[in-house]
Short mmCIF file of C-alpha atoms in Angstrom, two decimals:
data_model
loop_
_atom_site.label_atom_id
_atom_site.label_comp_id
_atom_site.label_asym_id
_atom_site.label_seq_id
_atom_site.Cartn_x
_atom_site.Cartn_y
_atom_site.Cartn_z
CA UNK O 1 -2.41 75.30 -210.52
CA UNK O 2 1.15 76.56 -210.23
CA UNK O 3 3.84 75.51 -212.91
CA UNK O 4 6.89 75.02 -212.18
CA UNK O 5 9.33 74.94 -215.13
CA UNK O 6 12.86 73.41 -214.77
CA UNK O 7 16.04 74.22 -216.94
CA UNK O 8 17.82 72.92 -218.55
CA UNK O 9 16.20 70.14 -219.47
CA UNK O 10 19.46 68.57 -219.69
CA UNK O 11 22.79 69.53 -218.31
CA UNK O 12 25.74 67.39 -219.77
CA UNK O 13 28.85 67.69 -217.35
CA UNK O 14 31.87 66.07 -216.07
CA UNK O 15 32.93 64.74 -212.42
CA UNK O 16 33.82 67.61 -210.70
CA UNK O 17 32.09 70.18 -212.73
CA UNK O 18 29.55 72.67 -211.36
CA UNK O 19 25.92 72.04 -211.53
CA UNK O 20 23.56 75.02 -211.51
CA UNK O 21 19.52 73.66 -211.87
CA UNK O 22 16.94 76.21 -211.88
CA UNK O 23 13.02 76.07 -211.49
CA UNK O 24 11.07 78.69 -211.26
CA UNK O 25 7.47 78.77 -210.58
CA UNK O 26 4.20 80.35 -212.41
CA UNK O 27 3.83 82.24 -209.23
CA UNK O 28 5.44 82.73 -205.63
CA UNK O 29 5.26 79.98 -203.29
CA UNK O 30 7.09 81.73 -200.71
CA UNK O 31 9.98 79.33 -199.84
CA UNK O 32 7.55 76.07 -200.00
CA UNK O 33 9.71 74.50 -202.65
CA UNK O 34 11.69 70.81 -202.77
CA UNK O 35 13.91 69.25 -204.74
CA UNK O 36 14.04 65.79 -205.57
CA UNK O 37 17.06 63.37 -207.00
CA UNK O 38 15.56 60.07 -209.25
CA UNK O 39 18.22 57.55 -210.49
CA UNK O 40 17.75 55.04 -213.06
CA UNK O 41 15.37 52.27 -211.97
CA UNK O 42 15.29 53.90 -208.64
CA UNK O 43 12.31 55.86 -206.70
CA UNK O 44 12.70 59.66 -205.70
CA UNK O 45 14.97 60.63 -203.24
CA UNK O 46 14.27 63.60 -201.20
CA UNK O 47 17.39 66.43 -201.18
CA UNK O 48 15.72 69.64 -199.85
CA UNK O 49 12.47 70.70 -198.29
CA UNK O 50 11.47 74.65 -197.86
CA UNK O 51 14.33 75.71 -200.59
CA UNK O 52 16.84 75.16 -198.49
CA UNK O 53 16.87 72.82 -196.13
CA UNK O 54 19.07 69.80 -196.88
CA UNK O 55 17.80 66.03 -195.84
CA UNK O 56 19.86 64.32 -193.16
CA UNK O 57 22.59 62.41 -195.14
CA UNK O 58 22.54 64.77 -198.26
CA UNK O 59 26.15 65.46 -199.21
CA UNK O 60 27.49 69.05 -198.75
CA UNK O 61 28.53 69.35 -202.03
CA UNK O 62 24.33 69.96 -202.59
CA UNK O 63 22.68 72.66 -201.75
CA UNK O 64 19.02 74.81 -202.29
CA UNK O 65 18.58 78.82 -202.14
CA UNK O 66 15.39 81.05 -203.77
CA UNK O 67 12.70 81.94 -202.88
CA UNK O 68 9.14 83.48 -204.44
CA UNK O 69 9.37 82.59 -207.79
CA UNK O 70 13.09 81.25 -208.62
CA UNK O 71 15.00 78.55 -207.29
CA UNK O 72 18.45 77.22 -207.92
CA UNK O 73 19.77 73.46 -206.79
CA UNK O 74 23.96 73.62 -206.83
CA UNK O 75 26.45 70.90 -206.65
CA UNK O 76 29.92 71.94 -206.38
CA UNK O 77 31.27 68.89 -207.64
CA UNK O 78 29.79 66.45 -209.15
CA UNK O 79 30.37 62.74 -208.37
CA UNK O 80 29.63 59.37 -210.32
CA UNK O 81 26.80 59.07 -208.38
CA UNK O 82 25.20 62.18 -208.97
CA UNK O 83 24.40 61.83 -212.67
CA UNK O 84 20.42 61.97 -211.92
CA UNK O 85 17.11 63.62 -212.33
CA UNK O 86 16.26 66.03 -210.91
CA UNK O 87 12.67 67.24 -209.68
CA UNK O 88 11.53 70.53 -208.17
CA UNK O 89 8.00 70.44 -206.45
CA UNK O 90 6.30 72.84 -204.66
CA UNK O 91 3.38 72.87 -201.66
CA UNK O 92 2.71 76.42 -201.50
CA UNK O 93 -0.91 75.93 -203.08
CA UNK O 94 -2.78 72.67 -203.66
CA UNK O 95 -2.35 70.41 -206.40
CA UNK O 96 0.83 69.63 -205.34
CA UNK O 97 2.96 70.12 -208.53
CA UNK O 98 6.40 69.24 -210.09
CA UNK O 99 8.83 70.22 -212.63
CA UNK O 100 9.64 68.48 -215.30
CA UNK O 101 12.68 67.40 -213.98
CA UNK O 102 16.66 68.19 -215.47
CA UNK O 103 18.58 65.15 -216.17
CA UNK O 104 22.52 65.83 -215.39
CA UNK O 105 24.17 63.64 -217.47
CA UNK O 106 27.70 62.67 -217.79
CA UNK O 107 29.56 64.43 -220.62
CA UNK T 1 13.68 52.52 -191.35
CA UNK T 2 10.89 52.95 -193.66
CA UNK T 3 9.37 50.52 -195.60
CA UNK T 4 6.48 51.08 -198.26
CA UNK T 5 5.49 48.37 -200.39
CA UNK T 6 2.43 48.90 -202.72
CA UNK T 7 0.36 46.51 -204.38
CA UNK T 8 -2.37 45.66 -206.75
CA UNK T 9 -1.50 47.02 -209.72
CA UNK T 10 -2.13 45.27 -212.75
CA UNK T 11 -3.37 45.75 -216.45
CA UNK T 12 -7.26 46.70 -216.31
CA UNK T 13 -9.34 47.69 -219.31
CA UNK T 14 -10.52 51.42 -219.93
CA UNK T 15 -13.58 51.99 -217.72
CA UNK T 16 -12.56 49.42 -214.94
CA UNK T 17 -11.41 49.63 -211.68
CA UNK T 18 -8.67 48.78 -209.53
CA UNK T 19 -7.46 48.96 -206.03
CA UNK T 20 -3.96 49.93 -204.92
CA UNK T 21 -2.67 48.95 -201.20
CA UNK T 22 0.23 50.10 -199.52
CA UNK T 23 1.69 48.61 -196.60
CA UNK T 24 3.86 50.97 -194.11
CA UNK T 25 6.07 50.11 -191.51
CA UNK T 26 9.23 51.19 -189.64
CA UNK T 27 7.28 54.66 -188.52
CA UNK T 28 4.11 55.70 -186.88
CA UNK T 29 1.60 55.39 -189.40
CA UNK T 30 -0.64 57.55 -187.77
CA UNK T 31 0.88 60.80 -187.10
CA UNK T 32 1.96 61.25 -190.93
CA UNK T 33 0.26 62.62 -193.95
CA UNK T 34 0.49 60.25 -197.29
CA UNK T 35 0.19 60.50 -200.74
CA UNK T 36 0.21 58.71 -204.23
CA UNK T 37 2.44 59.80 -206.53
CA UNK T 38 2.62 58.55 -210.51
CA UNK T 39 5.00 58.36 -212.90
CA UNK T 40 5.00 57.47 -216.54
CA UNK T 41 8.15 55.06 -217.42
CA UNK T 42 10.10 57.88 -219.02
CA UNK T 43 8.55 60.58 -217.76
CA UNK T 44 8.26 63.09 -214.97
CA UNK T 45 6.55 63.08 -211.76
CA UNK T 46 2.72 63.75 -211.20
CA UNK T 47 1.23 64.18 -207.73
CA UNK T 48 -2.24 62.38 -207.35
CA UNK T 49 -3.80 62.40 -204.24
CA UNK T 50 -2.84 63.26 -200.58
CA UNK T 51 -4.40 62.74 -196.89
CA UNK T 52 -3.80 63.51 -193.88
CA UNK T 53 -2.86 61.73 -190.81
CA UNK T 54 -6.05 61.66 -189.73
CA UNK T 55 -7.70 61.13 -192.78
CA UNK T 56 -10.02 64.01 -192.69
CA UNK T 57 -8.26 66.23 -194.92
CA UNK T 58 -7.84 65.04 -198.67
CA UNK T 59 -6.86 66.30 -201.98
CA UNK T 60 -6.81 65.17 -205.45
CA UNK T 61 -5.15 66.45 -208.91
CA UNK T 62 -7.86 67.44 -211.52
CA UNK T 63 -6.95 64.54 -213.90
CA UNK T 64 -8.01 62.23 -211.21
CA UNK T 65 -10.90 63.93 -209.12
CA UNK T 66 -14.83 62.11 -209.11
CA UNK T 67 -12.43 58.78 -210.12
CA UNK T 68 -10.09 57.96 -207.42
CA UNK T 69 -10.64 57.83 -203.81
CA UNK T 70 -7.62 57.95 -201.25
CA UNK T 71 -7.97 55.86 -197.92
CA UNK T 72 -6.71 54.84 -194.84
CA UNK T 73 -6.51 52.75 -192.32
CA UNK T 74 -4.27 53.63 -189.12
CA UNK T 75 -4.76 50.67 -187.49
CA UNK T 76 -3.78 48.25 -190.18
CA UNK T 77 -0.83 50.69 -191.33
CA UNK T 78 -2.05 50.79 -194.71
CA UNK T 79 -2.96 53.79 -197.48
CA UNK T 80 -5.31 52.65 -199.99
CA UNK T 81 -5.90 54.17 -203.92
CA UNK T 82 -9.50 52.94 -205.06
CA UNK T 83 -9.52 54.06 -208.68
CA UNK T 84 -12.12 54.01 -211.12
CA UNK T 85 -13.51 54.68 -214.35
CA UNK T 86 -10.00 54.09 -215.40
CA UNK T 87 -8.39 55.52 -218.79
CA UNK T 88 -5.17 54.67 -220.65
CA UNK T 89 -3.72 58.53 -219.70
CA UNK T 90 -3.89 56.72 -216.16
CA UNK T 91 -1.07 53.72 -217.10
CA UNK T 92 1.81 54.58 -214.75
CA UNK T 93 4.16 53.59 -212.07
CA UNK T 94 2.54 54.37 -209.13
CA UNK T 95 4.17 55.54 -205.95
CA UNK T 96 3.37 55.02 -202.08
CA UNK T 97 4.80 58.48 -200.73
CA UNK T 98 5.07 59.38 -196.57
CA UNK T 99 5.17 62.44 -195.67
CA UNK T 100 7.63 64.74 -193.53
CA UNK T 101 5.03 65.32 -191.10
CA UNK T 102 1.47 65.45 -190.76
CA UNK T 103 1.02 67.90 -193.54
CA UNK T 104 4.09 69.63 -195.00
CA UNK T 105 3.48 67.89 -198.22
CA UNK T 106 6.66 67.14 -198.94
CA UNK T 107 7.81 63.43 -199.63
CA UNK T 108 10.83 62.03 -197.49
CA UNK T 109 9.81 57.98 -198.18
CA UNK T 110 8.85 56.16 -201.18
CA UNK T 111 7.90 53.05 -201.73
CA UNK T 112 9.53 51.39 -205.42
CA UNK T 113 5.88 51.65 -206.66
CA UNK T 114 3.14 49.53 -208.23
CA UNK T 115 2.25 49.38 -211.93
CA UNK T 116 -1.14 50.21 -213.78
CA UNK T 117 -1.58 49.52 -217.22
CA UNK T 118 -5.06 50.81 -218.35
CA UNK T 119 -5.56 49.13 -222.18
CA UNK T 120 -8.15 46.75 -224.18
#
């Protein structure tokens, strides 16, 4: 199965910092990656599908690029609300897989 | 909008069985893919099974496979998780997931999931 390993596993930052979240995979999946945001208590929350294409009603401040083996989630600025896991996943080959996820806390 | 709303989760000994339900509305059922996805309180996300909208196409994760069985049922809007021969590894939260389309396997609705707690 592929692995997909997210860093760092946690990214302590202030509002309006830069986030940079990376996961790259055991081996290319093209540009079939996603990237989830989980808050506390809450389900998933789909961001990005195919790298890099943002959800209807993701903010701009979010956004996916990579492709192959390396991936990168920015937000310019981060708000209250964005202090969150976050999951990479891809579908490029079955199982299905995720990262372990990067928690962006607040610093 | 979407709604997903699982049940029948539960605490079950090692070895038993259980059967999860999850009832969708808000979309049409039938032309969308589904999955189950689990999640140990804490812990990070693990994909378990998938099927498509037709439910002729079907995958499981190895942890799972020859013990759970996905189903569904199009004309009662409702994905099914028959699990079996159930061990503590499997105690999770476990998550009704639609998806984009009728097979990008990606997730773009979850439900707020159903607990299993496998222990004697």
């Amino acid at each position: 199965e592929i692995v997909l390993t997210q860093s760092p596993a946690t990214l302590s930052l202030s509002p309006g910092d830069r986030a940079t979240l990376s996961c790259r995979a055991s081996q290319s999946v093209g540009g079939f990656l996603a990237w989830y945001q989980q808050r506390p208590g809450r389900a998933p929350r789909l961001l990005f599908f195919d790298s890099s294409i943002r959800v209807t009603g993701i903010p701009a401040r979010f956004s996916g690029s990579g492709t192959g083996t390396d991936f990168t989630l920015t937000i310019s600025s981060l708000e209250p609300e964005d202090f969150a896991v976050y999951y990479c996943q891809q579908r490029s080959k079955w199982p299905l897989t995720f990262g372990g996820g990067t928690k962006v806390e607040i610093k | 909008e979407v709604h997903l709303v699982e049940s029948g989760g539960g605490l079950v000994q090692p070895g038993r069985s259980l059967r999860l339900s999850c009832a969708a509305s808000g979309f049409i059922f039938d032309e969308y893919a589904m999955h189950w996805v689990r999640q140990v309180p804490g812990k990070g996300l693990e994909w378990v099974s998938g099927i498509s909208w037709k439910g002729n196409d079907i995958d499981y994760a190895d942890s799972v496979k020859d013990r759970f069985t996905i189903s569904r049922d199009n004309a009662k809007n409702s994905l099914y998780l028959q699990m079996d021969s159930l061990r503590p590894e499997d105690t999770a939260l476990y998550y009704c997931v639609k998806d984009r389309g009728a097979g990008y396997a990606y997730g773009d609705s979850w439900g707020q999931g159903t607990q299993v707690t496998v222990s004697s």
